[in-house]
Coordinates of N, CA, C and O in Angstrom, one line a residue:
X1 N -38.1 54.5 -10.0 CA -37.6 53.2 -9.5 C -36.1 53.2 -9.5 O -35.4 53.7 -10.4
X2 N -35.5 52.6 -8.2 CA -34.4 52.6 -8.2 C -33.6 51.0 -9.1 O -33.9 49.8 -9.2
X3 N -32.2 51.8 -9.8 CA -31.7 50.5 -10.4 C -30.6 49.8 -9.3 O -30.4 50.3 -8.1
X4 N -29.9 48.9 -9.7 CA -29.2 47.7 -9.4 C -28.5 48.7 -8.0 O -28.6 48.8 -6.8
X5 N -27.5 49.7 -9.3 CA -26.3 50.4 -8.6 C -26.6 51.6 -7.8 O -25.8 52.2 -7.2
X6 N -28.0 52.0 -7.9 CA -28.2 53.0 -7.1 C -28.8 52.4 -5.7 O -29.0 53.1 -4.7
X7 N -29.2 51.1 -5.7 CA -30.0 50.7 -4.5 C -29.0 50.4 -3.9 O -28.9 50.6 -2.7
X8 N -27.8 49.6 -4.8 CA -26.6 49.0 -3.9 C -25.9 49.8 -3.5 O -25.5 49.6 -2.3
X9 N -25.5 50.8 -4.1 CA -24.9 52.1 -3.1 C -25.3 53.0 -2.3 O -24.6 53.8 -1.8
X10 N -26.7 53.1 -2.1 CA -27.6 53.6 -1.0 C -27.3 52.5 0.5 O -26.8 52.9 1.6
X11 N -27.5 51.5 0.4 CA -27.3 50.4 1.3 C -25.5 50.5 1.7 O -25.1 50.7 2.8
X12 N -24.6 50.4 0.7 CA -23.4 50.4 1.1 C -22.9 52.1 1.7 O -21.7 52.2 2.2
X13 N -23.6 52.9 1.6 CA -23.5 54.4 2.0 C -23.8 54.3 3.4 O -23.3 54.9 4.3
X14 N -25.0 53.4 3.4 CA -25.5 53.2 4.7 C -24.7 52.8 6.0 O -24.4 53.4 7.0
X15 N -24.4 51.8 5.7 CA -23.3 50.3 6.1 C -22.5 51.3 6.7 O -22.5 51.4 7.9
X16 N -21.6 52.2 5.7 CA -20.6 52.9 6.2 C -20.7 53.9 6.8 O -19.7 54.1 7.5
X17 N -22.0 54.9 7.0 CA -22.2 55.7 8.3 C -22.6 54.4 9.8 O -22.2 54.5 11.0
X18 N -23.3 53.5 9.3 CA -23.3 53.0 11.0 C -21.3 52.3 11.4 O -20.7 52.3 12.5
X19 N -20.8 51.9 10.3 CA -19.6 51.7 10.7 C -18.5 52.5 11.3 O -17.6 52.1 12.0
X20 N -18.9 54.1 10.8 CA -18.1 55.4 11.3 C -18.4 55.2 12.3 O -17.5 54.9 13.0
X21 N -20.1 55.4 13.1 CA -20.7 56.1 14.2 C -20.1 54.2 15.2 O -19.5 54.4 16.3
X22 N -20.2 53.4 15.0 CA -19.8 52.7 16.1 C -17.9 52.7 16.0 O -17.4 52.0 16.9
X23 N -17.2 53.3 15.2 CA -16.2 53.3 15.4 C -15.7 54.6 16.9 O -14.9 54.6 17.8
X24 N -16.7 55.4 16.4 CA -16.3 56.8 17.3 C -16.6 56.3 18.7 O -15.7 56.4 19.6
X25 N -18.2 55.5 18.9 CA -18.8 55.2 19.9 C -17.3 54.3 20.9 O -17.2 54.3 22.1
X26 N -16.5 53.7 20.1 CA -15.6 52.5 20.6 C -14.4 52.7 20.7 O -13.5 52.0 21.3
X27 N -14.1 54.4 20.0 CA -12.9 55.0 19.8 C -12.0 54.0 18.7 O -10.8 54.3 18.7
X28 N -12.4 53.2 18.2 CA -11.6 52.4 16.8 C -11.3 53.5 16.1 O -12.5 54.0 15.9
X29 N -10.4 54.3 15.5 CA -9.9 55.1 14.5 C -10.2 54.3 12.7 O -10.7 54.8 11.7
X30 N -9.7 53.1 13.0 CA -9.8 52.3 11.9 C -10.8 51.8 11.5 O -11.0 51.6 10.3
X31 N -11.8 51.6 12.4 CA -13.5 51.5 11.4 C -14.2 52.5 11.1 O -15.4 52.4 10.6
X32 N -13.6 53.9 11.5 CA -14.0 54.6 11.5 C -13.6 55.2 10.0 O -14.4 55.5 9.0
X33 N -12.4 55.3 10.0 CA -12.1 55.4 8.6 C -12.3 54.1 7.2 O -11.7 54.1 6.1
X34 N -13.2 53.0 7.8 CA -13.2 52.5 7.1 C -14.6 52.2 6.5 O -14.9 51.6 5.5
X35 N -15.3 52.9 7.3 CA -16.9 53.3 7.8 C -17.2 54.4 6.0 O -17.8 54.2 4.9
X36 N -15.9 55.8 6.7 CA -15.7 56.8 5.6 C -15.6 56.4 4.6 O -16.5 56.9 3.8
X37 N -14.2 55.1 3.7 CA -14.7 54.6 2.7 C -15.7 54.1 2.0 O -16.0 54.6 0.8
X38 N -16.4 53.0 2.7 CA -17.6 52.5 2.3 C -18.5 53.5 2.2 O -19.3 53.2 1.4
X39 N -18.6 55.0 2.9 CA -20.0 55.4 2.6 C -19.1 56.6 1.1 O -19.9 57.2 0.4
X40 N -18.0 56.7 0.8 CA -17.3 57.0 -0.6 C -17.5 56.3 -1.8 O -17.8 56.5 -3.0
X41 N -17.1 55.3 -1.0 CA -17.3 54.5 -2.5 C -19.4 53.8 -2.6 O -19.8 53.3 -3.7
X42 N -20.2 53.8 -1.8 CA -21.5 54.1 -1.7 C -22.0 54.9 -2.4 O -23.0 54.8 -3.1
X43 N -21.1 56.3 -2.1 CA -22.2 57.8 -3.0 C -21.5 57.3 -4.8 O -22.1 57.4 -5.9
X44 N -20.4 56.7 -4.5 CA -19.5 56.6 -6.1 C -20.7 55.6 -6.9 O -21.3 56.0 -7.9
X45 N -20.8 54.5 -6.4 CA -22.0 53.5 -7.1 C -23.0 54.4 -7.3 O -23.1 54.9 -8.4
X46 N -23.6 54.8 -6.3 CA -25.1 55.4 -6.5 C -25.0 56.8 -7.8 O -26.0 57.3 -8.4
X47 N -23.8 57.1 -7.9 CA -24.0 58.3 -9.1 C -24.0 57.5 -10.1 O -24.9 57.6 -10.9
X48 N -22.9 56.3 -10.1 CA -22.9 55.4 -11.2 C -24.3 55.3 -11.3 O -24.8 55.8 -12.3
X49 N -25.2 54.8 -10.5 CA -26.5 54.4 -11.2 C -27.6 55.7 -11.5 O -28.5 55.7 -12.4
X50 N -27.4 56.5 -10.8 CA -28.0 57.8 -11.2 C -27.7 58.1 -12.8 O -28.6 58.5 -13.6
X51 N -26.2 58.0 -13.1 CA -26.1 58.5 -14.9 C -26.9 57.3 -15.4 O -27.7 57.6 -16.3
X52 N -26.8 56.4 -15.1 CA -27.7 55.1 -16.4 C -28.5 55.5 -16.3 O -28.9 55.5 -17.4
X53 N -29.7 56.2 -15.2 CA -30.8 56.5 -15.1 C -30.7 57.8 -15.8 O -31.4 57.8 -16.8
X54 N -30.1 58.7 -15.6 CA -30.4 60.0 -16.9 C -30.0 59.5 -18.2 O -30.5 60.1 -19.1
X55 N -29.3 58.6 -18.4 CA -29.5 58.0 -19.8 C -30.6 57.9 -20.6 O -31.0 58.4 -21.6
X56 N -31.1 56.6 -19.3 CA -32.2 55.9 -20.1 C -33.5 57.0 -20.4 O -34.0 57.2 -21.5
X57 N -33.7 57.5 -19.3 CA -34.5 58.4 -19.6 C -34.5 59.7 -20.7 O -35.5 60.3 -21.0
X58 N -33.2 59.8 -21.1 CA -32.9 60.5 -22.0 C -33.0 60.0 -23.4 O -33.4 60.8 -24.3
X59 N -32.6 58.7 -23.6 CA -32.7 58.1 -24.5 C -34.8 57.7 -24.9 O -35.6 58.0 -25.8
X60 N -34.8 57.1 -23.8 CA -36.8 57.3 -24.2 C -37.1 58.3 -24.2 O -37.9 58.5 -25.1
X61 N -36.8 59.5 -23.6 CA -37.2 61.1 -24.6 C -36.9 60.6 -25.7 O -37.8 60.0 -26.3
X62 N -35.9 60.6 -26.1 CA -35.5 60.7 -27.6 C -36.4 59.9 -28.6 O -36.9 60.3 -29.6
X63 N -36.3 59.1 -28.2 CA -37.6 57.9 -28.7 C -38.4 58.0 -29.0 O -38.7 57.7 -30.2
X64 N -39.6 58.6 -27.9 CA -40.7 59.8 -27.8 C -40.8 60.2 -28.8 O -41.6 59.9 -29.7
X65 N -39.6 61.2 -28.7 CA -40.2 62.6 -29.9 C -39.7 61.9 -31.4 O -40.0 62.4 -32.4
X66 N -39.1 60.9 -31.4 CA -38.8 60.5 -32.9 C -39.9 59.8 -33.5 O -40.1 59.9 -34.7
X67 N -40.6 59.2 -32.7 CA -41.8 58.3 -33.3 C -43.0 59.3 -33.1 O -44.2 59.0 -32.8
X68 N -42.7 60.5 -33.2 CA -44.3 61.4 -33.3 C -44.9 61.4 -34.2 O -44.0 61.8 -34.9
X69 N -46.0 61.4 -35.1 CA -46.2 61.4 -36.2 C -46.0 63.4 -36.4 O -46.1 63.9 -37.6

């Protein structure tokens, strides 16, 4: 299951490739590079949520194996 920051930076990753590809389509230089940021700072959220997610799962391993009898 996806969390908060990985869903929201999948979607803003998104945003920013259709903003590149209609910048090229229109020859705008500038949404095009602005297309590029948004899908930067997109993959940047989505890692952010990717490490909470190897956290937590790392952390319930841990959990796991502590409460074994």
């Amino acid at each position: 299951m996806m969390n908060k920051n990985q869903a929201h930076g999948a979607v803003k990753d998104l945003e920013g490739k259709v903003q590149q590809q209609v910048g090229k389509l229109i020859g705008n230089k500038e949404q095009q590079v602005k297309g590029l940021q948004k899908q930067a700072m997109g993959k940047a959220e989505k890692g952010v949520g990717d490490a909470k997610e190897m956290v937590k799962d790392a952390t319930s391993a841990i959990k796991t194996t502590l409460h074994r009898p």
